[in-house]
Coordinates of C-alpha atoms in Angstrom, one line a residue:
Chain A
M1125 CA 105.0 -143.3 39.6
T1126 CA 102.3 -140.9 40.5
T1127 CA 102.4 -137.3 39.5
A1128 CA 102.9 -136.2 43.1
E1129 CA 105.9 -138.5 43.5
A1130 CA 107.4 -137.4 40.2
A1131 CA 107.1 -133.8 41.3
A1132 CA 108.6 -134.3 44.8
V1133 CA 112.2 -133.4 45.4
R1134 CA 114.2 -136.6 45.5
K1135 CA 116.5 -137.7 48.3
T1136 CA 119.5 -140.0 48.3
A1137 CA 119.8 -142.7 51.0
L1138 CA 122.3 -140.4 52.8
N1139 CA 119.9 -137.4 53.0
A1140 CA 119.4 -137.8 56.8
V1141 CA 123.2 -138.2 57.3
H1142 CA 123.9 -134.9 55.4
R1143 CA 121.3 -133.1 57.5
Q1144 CA 122.7 -134.5 60.7
M1145 CA 126.1 -133.3 59.7
G1146 CA 124.7 -129.8 59.3
A1147 CA 125.2 -129.6 55.5
K1148 CA 123.7 -126.7 53.6
M1149 CA 121.2 -128.3 51.3
V1150 CA 120.1 -127.1 47.8
E1151 CA 117.8 -128.4 45.1
F1152 CA 119.9 -129.7 42.2
N1153 CA 118.2 -131.2 39.2
G1154 CA 115.2 -132.2 41.3
W1155 CA 117.4 -133.6 44.1
D1156 CA 117.8 -132.3 47.6
M1157 CA 121.6 -132.4 47.8
P1158 CA 124.4 -131.0 50.1
V1159 CA 126.1 -128.0 48.5
E1160 CA 128.7 -127.6 51.3
Y1161 CA 129.4 -128.7 54.9
P1162 CA 130.2 -125.9 57.3
S1163 CA 131.7 -128.7 59.5
S1164 CA 134.2 -129.3 56.6
G1165 CA 135.0 -125.6 56.4
G1166 CA 132.9 -124.8 53.4
I1167 CA 133.5 -125.0 49.6
I1168 CA 137.1 -123.6 49.5
A1169 CA 138.3 -125.9 52.3
E1170 CA 136.5 -128.9 50.7
H1171 CA 138.0 -128.1 47.3
N1172 CA 141.5 -127.8 48.7
A1173 CA 141.1 -131.0 50.7
V1174 CA 140.5 -132.9 47.4
R1175 CA 143.5 -131.2 45.8
T1176 CA 145.9 -132.0 48.6
G1177 CA 144.3 -134.8 50.6
V1178 CA 140.9 -136.5 50.2
G1179 CA 137.3 -135.6 50.1
I1180 CA 134.1 -137.7 50.1
F1181 CA 131.0 -137.0 48.1
D1182 CA 127.5 -138.5 47.9
V1183 CA 126.9 -138.7 44.2
S1184 CA 124.0 -141.2 44.4
H1185 CA 121.9 -138.8 42.3
M1186 CA 123.9 -140.1 39.3
G1187 CA 122.0 -142.7 37.2
D1188 CA 123.0 -146.1 36.1
I1189 CA 121.9 -148.1 33.1
R1190 CA 122.9 -151.7 32.5
L1191 CA 122.9 -153.4 29.1
T1192 CA 123.3 -157.2 29.0
G1193 CA 122.9 -159.8 26.3
P1194 CA 124.5 -161.1 23.1
Q1195 CA 124.3 -157.8 21.3
A1196 CA 125.0 -155.5 24.3
L1197 CA 128.3 -154.3 22.7
D1198 CA 126.5 -153.5 19.4
A1199 CA 123.9 -151.5 21.3
V1200 CA 126.5 -149.5 23.2
Q1201 CA 128.4 -148.9 20.0
H1202 CA 125.3 -147.6 18.4
I1203 CA 124.3 -145.1 21.1
S1204 CA 127.7 -143.8 22.2
M1205 CA 130.5 -142.0 20.4
N1206 CA 133.6 -143.6 22.0
D1207 CA 134.7 -147.1 20.9
A1208 CA 133.4 -149.5 23.5
A1209 CA 135.0 -152.4 21.6
R1210 CA 138.3 -151.3 22.9
L1211 CA 137.2 -151.9 26.5
A1212 CA 138.6 -154.9 28.4
I1213 CA 136.5 -156.4 31.1
G1214 CA 137.2 -154.2 34.1
Q1215 CA 137.8 -151.1 32.1
A1216 CA 135.8 -147.9 31.7
Q1217 CA 135.8 -145.0 29.3
Y1218 CA 134.4 -141.5 29.0
S1219 CA 131.9 -141.2 26.2
A1220 CA 128.7 -139.5 25.2
M1221 CA 125.3 -140.3 23.7
L1222 CA 124.4 -138.1 20.8
Y1223 CA 121.3 -137.0 19.0
P1224 CA 121.2 -137.6 15.2
Q1225 CA 122.3 -133.9 14.8
G1226 CA 125.5 -134.6 16.7
T1227 CA 124.5 -132.8 19.9
F1228 CA 124.5 -134.2 23.3
V1229 CA 121.8 -136.4 25.0
D1230 CA 124.3 -136.8 27.9
D1231 CA 127.9 -137.7 28.6
V1232 CA 128.4 -141.1 30.2
I1233 CA 131.0 -143.3 31.7
V1234 CA 130.8 -146.8 30.0
H1235 CA 132.0 -149.7 32.2
R1236 CA 132.5 -153.1 30.7
L1237 CA 131.4 -155.4 33.6
G1238 CA 131.6 -158.7 31.7
E1239 CA 131.7 -160.4 28.3
D1240 CA 128.3 -158.9 27.2
D1241 CA 127.6 -156.7 30.1
Y1242 CA 128.0 -152.9 30.2
L1243 CA 127.1 -150.2 32.8
L1244 CA 126.5 -146.6 31.8
V1245 CA 126.8 -144.0 34.5
I1246 CA 124.7 -140.9 33.6
N1247 CA 123.8 -137.5 35.0
A1248 CA 121.1 -136.9 37.6
G1249 CA 119.2 -134.3 35.6
T1250 CA 118.9 -136.5 32.6
R1251 CA 118.1 -139.9 34.2
E1252 CA 114.7 -140.5 32.7
K1253 CA 115.5 -138.9 29.4
D1254 CA 118.6 -141.1 29.1
F1255 CA 116.9 -144.3 30.0
D1256 CA 114.2 -143.7 27.5
W1257 CA 116.8 -142.8 24.9
V1258 CA 118.8 -145.9 25.5
R1259 CA 115.8 -148.2 25.5
N1260 CA 114.2 -146.7 22.4
N1261 CA 117.4 -146.7 20.4
T1262 CA 118.5 -150.2 21.2
R1263 CA 115.3 -152.1 20.4
Q1264 CA 116.8 -153.7 17.3
F1265 CA 119.5 -155.4 19.4
D1266 CA 119.3 -158.6 21.3
C1267 CA 120.1 -157.0 24.7
R1268 CA 118.3 -156.2 27.9
V1269 CA 118.3 -152.6 29.2
E1270 CA 117.6 -152.0 32.8
S1271 CA 117.8 -149.0 35.1
L1272 CA 119.9 -149.6 38.2
S1273 CA 119.7 -146.0 39.3
D1274 CA 117.9 -146.7 42.5
D1275 CA 120.1 -149.7 43.4
F1276 CA 123.2 -147.9 44.3
T1277 CA 124.4 -145.3 46.8
Q1278 CA 127.4 -143.9 44.9
I1279 CA 130.1 -142.5 47.0
A1280 CA 133.1 -140.7 45.4
V1281 CA 136.3 -140.7 47.4
Q1282 CA 138.6 -138.2 45.6
G1283 CA 142.1 -136.8 46.0
P1284 CA 145.7 -137.8 46.1
K1285 CA 145.1 -139.8 49.3
A1286 CA 141.9 -141.4 48.1
A1287 CA 143.6 -144.7 47.2
S1288 CA 145.3 -145.0 50.6
L1289 CA 141.9 -144.4 52.3
V1290 CA 139.9 -146.9 50.3
Q1291 CA 142.7 -149.4 50.6
K1292 CA 142.1 -149.5 54.4
L1293 CA 138.6 -150.6 53.8
T1294 CA 139.0 -153.3 51.1
D1295 CA 140.9 -156.6 50.6
V1296 CA 141.6 -155.8 46.9
D1297 CA 145.0 -154.5 46.0
L1298 CA 144.1 -151.1 44.6
S1299 CA 147.5 -150.4 43.2
A1300 CA 146.6 -153.0 40.5
V1301 CA 143.5 -150.9 39.5
K1302 CA 144.6 -148.1 37.1
F1303 CA 142.8 -144.9 36.4
Y1304 CA 139.5 -145.6 34.5
W1305 CA 139.6 -149.3 35.5
F1306 CA 137.5 -150.9 38.2
T1307 CA 137.2 -154.1 40.2
H1308 CA 134.7 -155.8 42.4
G1309 CA 135.8 -156.5 46.0
S1310 CA 135.1 -156.1 49.7
L1311 CA 134.3 -152.8 51.2
C1312 CA 133.7 -152.3 55.0
G1313 CA 132.8 -156.0 55.3
L1314 CA 130.4 -156.0 52.3
K1315 CA 131.3 -158.3 49.5
N1316 CA 131.4 -157.8 45.7
I1317 CA 131.2 -154.0 45.7
L1318 CA 132.0 -152.2 42.5
L1319 CA 135.1 -150.0 43.1
A1320 CA 135.9 -147.8 40.1
R1321 CA 138.9 -145.6 39.8
T1322 CA 137.0 -142.7 38.3
G1323 CA 135.8 -139.3 39.3
Y1324 CA 134.8 -135.8 38.4
T1325 CA 137.4 -133.7 40.3
A1326 CA 140.5 -133.9 38.1
E1327 CA 142.2 -135.9 40.8
D1328 CA 142.9 -139.6 41.4
G1329 CA 140.0 -141.2 43.2
F1330 CA 137.4 -143.9 43.5
E1331 CA 133.7 -144.1 43.0
L1332 CA 132.1 -146.8 45.2
Y1333 CA 128.8 -148.4 44.3
V1334 CA 127.2 -149.6 47.6
P1335 CA 123.7 -151.0 48.2
S1336 CA 121.2 -148.1 48.5
D1337 CA 119.4 -149.0 51.7
A1338 CA 119.7 -146.2 54.2
A1339 CA 121.3 -148.2 57.0
T1340 CA 124.1 -149.7 54.9
S1341 CA 124.7 -146.4 53.1
A1342 CA 125.0 -144.5 56.3
R1343 CA 127.3 -147.1 57.8
I1344 CA 129.7 -147.1 54.8
W1345 CA 129.7 -143.3 54.6
N1346 CA 130.6 -143.0 58.3
E1347 CA 133.2 -145.7 58.1
I1348 CA 134.9 -144.0 55.1
L1349 CA 134.9 -140.6 57.0
Q1350 CA 136.2 -142.3 60.1
A1351 CA 139.0 -144.2 58.2
G1352 CA 139.8 -141.0 56.4
K1353 CA 140.6 -139.0 59.6
E1354 CA 144.3 -139.8 59.4
F1355 CA 144.3 -138.4 55.9
G1356 CA 142.3 -135.3 56.8
A1357 CA 139.3 -136.5 54.9
V1358 CA 136.2 -134.2 54.8
A1359 CA 132.7 -134.5 53.5
C1360 CA 132.3 -132.5 50.3
G1361 CA 129.2 -131.1 48.6
L1362 CA 128.1 -130.1 45.1
G1363 CA 129.7 -126.7 45.4
S1364 CA 133.3 -128.0 45.5
R1365 CA 132.4 -130.8 43.0
N1366 CA 131.6 -128.0 40.6
T1367 CA 134.7 -125.9 41.2
L1368 CA 136.9 -129.0 41.1
R1369 CA 135.5 -130.1 37.8
L1370 CA 135.7 -126.6 36.4
E1371 CA 139.5 -126.3 37.2
G1372 CA 139.8 -129.7 35.4
R1373 CA 137.7 -128.5 32.4
L1374 CA 135.4 -131.4 32.9
P1375 CA 132.1 -130.7 31.1
L1376 CA 128.8 -130.3 32.8
Y1377 CA 125.5 -131.1 31.0
G1378 CA 123.5 -128.0 30.4
H1379 CA 126.6 -125.9 30.5
E1380 CA 129.5 -127.0 28.2
I1381 CA 127.4 -129.8 26.6
S1382 CA 123.7 -129.8 25.7
D1383 CA 121.3 -130.7 23.0
T1384 CA 122.3 -127.6 21.0
I1385 CA 126.1 -128.0 21.3
N1386 CA 128.0 -130.6 19.1
V1387 CA 131.1 -132.7 19.9
W1388 CA 133.5 -130.5 17.9
E1389 CA 132.4 -127.3 19.6
A1390 CA 132.8 -128.9 23.0
G1391 CA 136.3 -130.0 22.1
L1392 CA 135.6 -133.6 23.0
D1393 CA 137.1 -134.9 19.7
R1394 CA 139.4 -137.4 21.4
F1395 CA 136.4 -139.3 22.9
C1396 CA 134.6 -139.4 19.6
K1397 CA 135.8 -142.3 17.4
M1398 CA 134.8 -141.4 13.8
E1399 CA 136.6 -144.5 12.6
K1400 CA 133.6 -146.4 14.0
P1401 CA 131.5 -147.1 10.9
Q1402 CA 128.2 -146.0 12.5
F1403 CA 126.7 -144.5 15.7
I1404 CA 123.9 -142.1 16.3
G1405 CA 125.1 -138.6 15.4
R1406 CA 128.0 -139.6 13.2
T1407 CA 126.6 -138.4 9.9
A1408 CA 125.8 -135.0 11.3
L1409 CA 129.3 -134.8 12.8
E1410 CA 130.9 -135.5 9.5
E1411 CA 128.9 -132.7 7.9
A1412 CA 129.7 -130.4 10.8
R1413 CA 133.4 -131.1 10.5
A1414 CA 133.4 -130.4 6.8
K1415 CA 131.6 -127.0 7.4
G1416 CA 134.0 -126.0 10.1
L1417 CA 133.5 -124.6 13.6
L1418 CA 131.2 -121.7 14.2
R1419 CA 132.1 -121.6 17.9
T1420 CA 134.5 -123.3 20.2
L1421 CA 134.9 -123.8 24.0
I1422 CA 137.7 -121.7 25.5
G1423 CA 139.2 -121.3 28.9
L1424 CA 139.6 -117.8 30.2
E1425 CA 141.1 -116.1 33.1
M1426 CA 140.0 -112.7 34.4
M1427 CA 142.7 -110.0 34.2
E1428 CA 140.7 -107.4 36.1
R1429 CA 138.6 -107.7 39.2
G1430 CA 135.4 -109.6 38.6
I1431 CA 134.1 -113.1 38.4
A1432 CA 132.6 -114.4 35.1
R1433 CA 129.5 -116.4 35.9
D1434 CA 127.4 -118.9 33.9
G1435 CA 125.4 -117.1 31.2
Y1436 CA 127.4 -113.8 31.2
K1437 CA 128.1 -112.4 27.7
V1438 CA 131.6 -112.5 26.2
Q1439 CA 132.7 -109.5 24.1
D1440 CA 135.6 -108.7 21.8
E1441 CA 138.0 -106.0 22.7
G1442 CA 135.7 -103.5 21.0
G1443 CA 132.8 -104.5 23.2
R1444 CA 130.9 -106.4 20.5
E1445 CA 129.1 -109.5 21.8
I1446 CA 130.8 -112.7 20.6
G1447 CA 129.7 -115.5 22.9
Y1448 CA 128.8 -116.5 26.4
V1449 CA 130.2 -118.1 29.6
T1450 CA 129.1 -121.7 30.2
S1451 CA 130.7 -122.0 33.7
G1452 CA 132.6 -119.5 35.7
S1453 CA 133.8 -119.2 39.3
Y1454 CA 136.6 -118.3 41.6
A1455 CA 139.0 -121.2 41.4
P1456 CA 139.8 -122.1 45.0
F1457 CA 143.1 -124.0 44.4
L1458 CA 144.4 -121.8 41.6
K1459 CA 143.2 -118.7 43.4
K1460 CA 142.1 -117.1 40.1
N1461 CA 138.8 -116.2 38.5
I1462 CA 138.4 -118.6 35.6
A1463 CA 135.6 -119.5 33.2
L1464 CA 134.7 -121.6 30.2
A1465 CA 133.0 -119.9 27.3
Y1466 CA 131.8 -120.4 23.7
V1467 CA 133.3 -117.9 21.2
P1468 CA 133.9 -118.0 17.4
P1469 CA 137.3 -119.7 16.6
Q1470 CA 139.0 -116.5 15.6
F1471 CA 138.9 -115.4 19.2
A1472 CA 140.1 -118.7 20.6
A1473 CA 143.9 -118.3 20.2
L1474 CA 145.8 -118.6 23.5
G1475 CA 146.6 -115.1 24.8
S1476 CA 143.8 -113.4 23.0
H1477 CA 142.2 -110.5 24.9
I1478 CA 138.5 -110.5 25.3
K1479 CA 136.0 -109.1 27.7
V1480 CA 133.3 -110.5 30.0
E1481 CA 130.2 -108.4 30.6
I1482 CA 129.8 -108.2 34.3
R1483 CA 127.0 -105.9 35.6
N1484 CA 127.0 -103.9 32.3
Q1485 CA 130.7 -103.5 32.2
G1486 CA 133.2 -105.2 29.9
V1487 CA 135.9 -106.7 32.2
N1488 CA 139.2 -107.8 30.6
A1489 CA 140.0 -111.5 30.3
V1490 CA 142.6 -113.5 28.5
V1491 CA 142.3 -116.9 26.7
V1492 CA 144.4 -119.5 28.6
P1493 CA 145.2 -123.2 28.1
T1494 CA 142.8 -125.8 29.6
P1495 CA 142.5 -127.7 31.7
F1496 CA 143.3 -124.9 34.1
Y1497 CA 144.5 -127.5 36.6
K1498 CA 146.3 -130.8 35.8
R1499 CA 147.3 -133.2 38.5
Q1500 CA 150.7 -134.9 38.7
K1501 CA 149.9 -138.4 37.4
K1502 CA 151.2 -141.4 39.3
N1503 CA 148.7 -143.9 38.0
Chain B
M1208 CA 122.4 -111.6 71.0
P1209 CA 124.5 -112.0 67.8
Y1210 CA 123.0 -108.9 66.2
P1211 CA 124.2 -105.7 67.9
S1212 CA 121.4 -103.6 69.2
D1213 CA 122.9 -100.3 68.2
F1214 CA 122.7 -101.4 64.5
K1215 CA 119.6 -101.2 62.3
Y1216 CA 118.9 -103.9 59.7
T1217 CA 117.3 -104.4 56.2
K1218 CA 115.3 -107.4 55.0
E1219 CA 118.1 -107.7 52.3
H1220 CA 120.5 -108.4 55.2
E1221 CA 122.5 -105.2 55.4
W1222 CA 123.3 -103.6 58.7
I1223 CA 123.8 -99.9 59.3
K1224 CA 125.3 -98.2 62.4
A1225 CA 124.7 -94.5 62.7
E1226 CA 126.7 -92.0 64.7
G1227 CA 125.2 -88.6 64.3
K1228 CA 125.1 -87.8 60.6
Y1229 CA 127.5 -90.5 59.6
A1230 CA 126.9 -94.3 59.3
T1231 CA 128.8 -97.5 58.5
I1232 CA 127.2 -100.2 56.4
G1233 CA 127.9 -103.9 56.1
I1234 CA 126.2 -107.3 55.6
T1235 CA 124.9 -109.4 58.5
T1236 CA 126.3 -112.6 59.9
Y1237 CA 123.2 -114.4 58.5
A1238 CA 124.0 -113.1 55.0
Q1239 CA 127.7 -114.2 55.1
D1240 CA 126.6 -117.6 56.4
S1241 CA 124.1 -118.0 53.6
L1242 CA 126.6 -117.0 51.0
G1243 CA 129.5 -119.1 52.2
D1244 CA 133.1 -118.3 51.4
I1245 CA 133.1 -114.7 50.1
V1246 CA 135.7 -114.2 47.4
F1247 CA 134.8 -110.8 45.9
V1248 CA 133.3 -107.5 46.8
D1249 CA 132.4 -104.6 44.5
L1250 CA 132.1 -101.4 46.4
P1251 CA 131.3 -97.8 45.3
K1252 CA 134.0 -95.1 45.2
V1253 CA 134.4 -92.2 47.7
G1254 CA 132.0 -89.5 46.7
A1255 CA 129.3 -91.8 45.2
E1256 CA 125.7 -91.0 46.1
L1257 CA 123.7 -93.9 47.5
T1258 CA 119.9 -94.0 47.4
V1259 CA 118.0 -95.9 50.0
G1260 CA 116.8 -99.3 48.6
K1261 CA 119.0 -99.1 45.5
V1262 CA 121.9 -101.4 44.6
F1263 CA 125.2 -99.8 45.6
G1264 CA 127.6 -102.8 45.0
S1265 CA 127.8 -106.6 45.2
V1266 CA 129.3 -109.4 47.1
E1267 CA 130.2 -112.8 45.7
S1268 CA 130.9 -116.1 47.3
V1269 CA 132.2 -119.1 45.4
K1270 CA 128.7 -120.2 44.6
A1271 CA 126.6 -117.0 44.5
V1272 CA 126.4 -113.3 43.5
S1273 CA 124.4 -111.0 45.8
D1274 CA 123.6 -107.3 45.3
L1275 CA 124.1 -104.9 48.1
Y1276 CA 121.2 -102.5 48.8
A1277 CA 121.6 -99.2 50.5
P1278 CA 119.9 -99.1 53.9
A1279 CA 119.9 -95.3 53.7
S1280 CA 120.7 -92.5 51.3
G1281 CA 123.9 -90.5 51.5
T1282 CA 127.4 -89.8 50.2
V1283 CA 130.2 -92.3 50.5
K1284 CA 132.9 -90.8 52.6
E1285 CA 135.1 -93.8 53.1
V1286 CA 135.5 -97.3 51.6
N1287 CA 136.9 -100.3 53.4
T1288 CA 139.4 -101.2 50.7
A1289 CA 140.9 -103.9 52.9
L1290 CA 137.9 -106.0 51.9
T1291 CA 138.9 -105.9 48.3
T1292 CA 142.0 -107.9 48.9
A1293 CA 140.7 -109.9 51.9
P1294 CA 137.0 -110.4 51.4
E1295 CA 137.1 -113.4 53.8
K1296 CA 137.1 -110.8 56.6
I1297 CA 133.4 -110.6 56.0
N1298 CA 133.0 -114.3 56.8
Q1299 CA 135.2 -114.0 59.9
D1300 CA 133.3 -111.1 61.4
A1301 CA 130.5 -109.7 59.3
H1302 CA 129.5 -107.1 61.9
A1303 CA 133.0 -105.7 62.1
A1304 CA 133.7 -105.8 58.4
W1305 CA 132.1 -102.5 57.4
M1306 CA 132.0 -101.7 53.7
V1307 CA 131.4 -98.0 53.3
K1308 CA 131.0 -95.0 55.6
L1309 CA 128.2 -92.6 54.6
E1310 CA 127.3 -89.1 55.3
L1311 CA 123.6 -89.6 55.8
K1312 CA 121.2 -87.5 53.8
D1313 CA 118.4 -88.0 56.3
P1314 CA 119.1 -89.9 59.5
G1315 CA 115.3 -90.2 59.9
E1316 CA 115.4 -92.9 57.1
L1317 CA 116.8 -95.3 59.7
N1318 CA 113.5 -95.3 61.6
A1319 CA 112.0 -97.5 58.8
L1320 CA 114.6 -100.2 59.3
L1321 CA 114.5 -103.3 61.5
S1322 CA 115.7 -103.4 65.1
A1323 CA 118.1 -106.2 66.1
A1324 CA 115.2 -108.1 67.7
D1325 CA 113.0 -107.7 64.7
Y1326 CA 115.8 -108.8 62.3
E1327 CA 116.6 -111.8 64.4
K1328 CA 113.0 -112.8 64.3
F1329 CA 112.9 -112.2 60.5
V1330 CA 115.9 -114.4 59.8
S1331 CA 114.7 -117.2 62.1
E1332 CA 111.5 -117.3 60.0
E1333 CA 113.4 -117.0 56.7
G1334 CA 115.8 -119.7 57.7
G1335 CA 113.3 -121.9 59.3
H1336 CA 111.5 -123.4 56.4

């Protein structure tokens, strides 16, 4: 890759389709991506379509790393905090890759494709860093590491009606695919497509991995939208993706998790299997646990007028600075102003009153349970 | 023409409509479209003094926070409190959704602002790249 290419804003195979649809485009982590579609009604309408019907997202900027070979499992176990040995073929798990100090390289979804065959789905902004990290930290294992990031157009179909929509386009019986499982099957006439029941919206849904050539990508995208008409499907951008994941308290790299935040602080304990004898970051996490938490991630709801935004300071009732907001927004489905923030544990009790500094004023907020939104689970 | 010719405009996308020594202020259609769904407005209180070019409030969409700049100096005589509970009115009709009514300090200040035609040209260039 030349320097000029590396510096250029990257486009997914669906870029022209988004522009044709009149999407508002923004640069996100070096990618030219749709933030919202006026034709869908904008962020609030897109958000609520996913909560009550179905929405369709281009998430091709996500990266993909495949590990194959006799020691692929050992390699995955070494670089990730969840226990990949528990995965059956066809099953996926939320996990994270950690630095030796127990902080985050990135969060990942680990898919077990076959006997010695794993697919890690990673974030857009950390693609190159993640790939180098995986390659450099798995050299001692007999396994092959390859980047498949440019091979897939990844389309997320999300919402309570997502399964009904995707079912129209595939021969596979999707009722047999549980949440965080996947299968390979037909999609719009294509064969052997990875259909994963995963997502980043706190709803049921699928992420579909289709070939990344522009013509196929556009055809599949349009066929999904067309087939979704009866369910009120709309195209959704990164704006609603962010508010949806925030209501569901799903972490975003660079916000709730980063190279300076550890697993305990982020509250991701249940995805970190300390009973595994070894993985990168484990020793530091043992020490951190013994020392106790210095800060913890809380959910808060504004009690007065004002929206907490990323980076705003959090204060105690007396106005002393105690932490900061990692993500904050108006929550379109809950119709409240909510935020996630890091504060010392003594301020984390549910019902605690704190303040968020908004334009030099402390605005009252209360610590509330998270996730802010939880779907009614049927699968 | 989407931009009323009896309004004057700022490069920060406010409009002002003067009637004698009084004027109403809002944000333009272009501004509301750029912001997307507006969910919050923070407006000054009656009696507040506005200074031309200075921040007098803010407007927030789901995705962005935007300061409001005073197109002219003056004293706030009235505030459109309906926008506080229904900020989406700005998306629906930005040029009708006035925010504050001012008693102008110097109506001559408006001469420095953009005409509807100039503003339209300005936003077509700003939006065109």
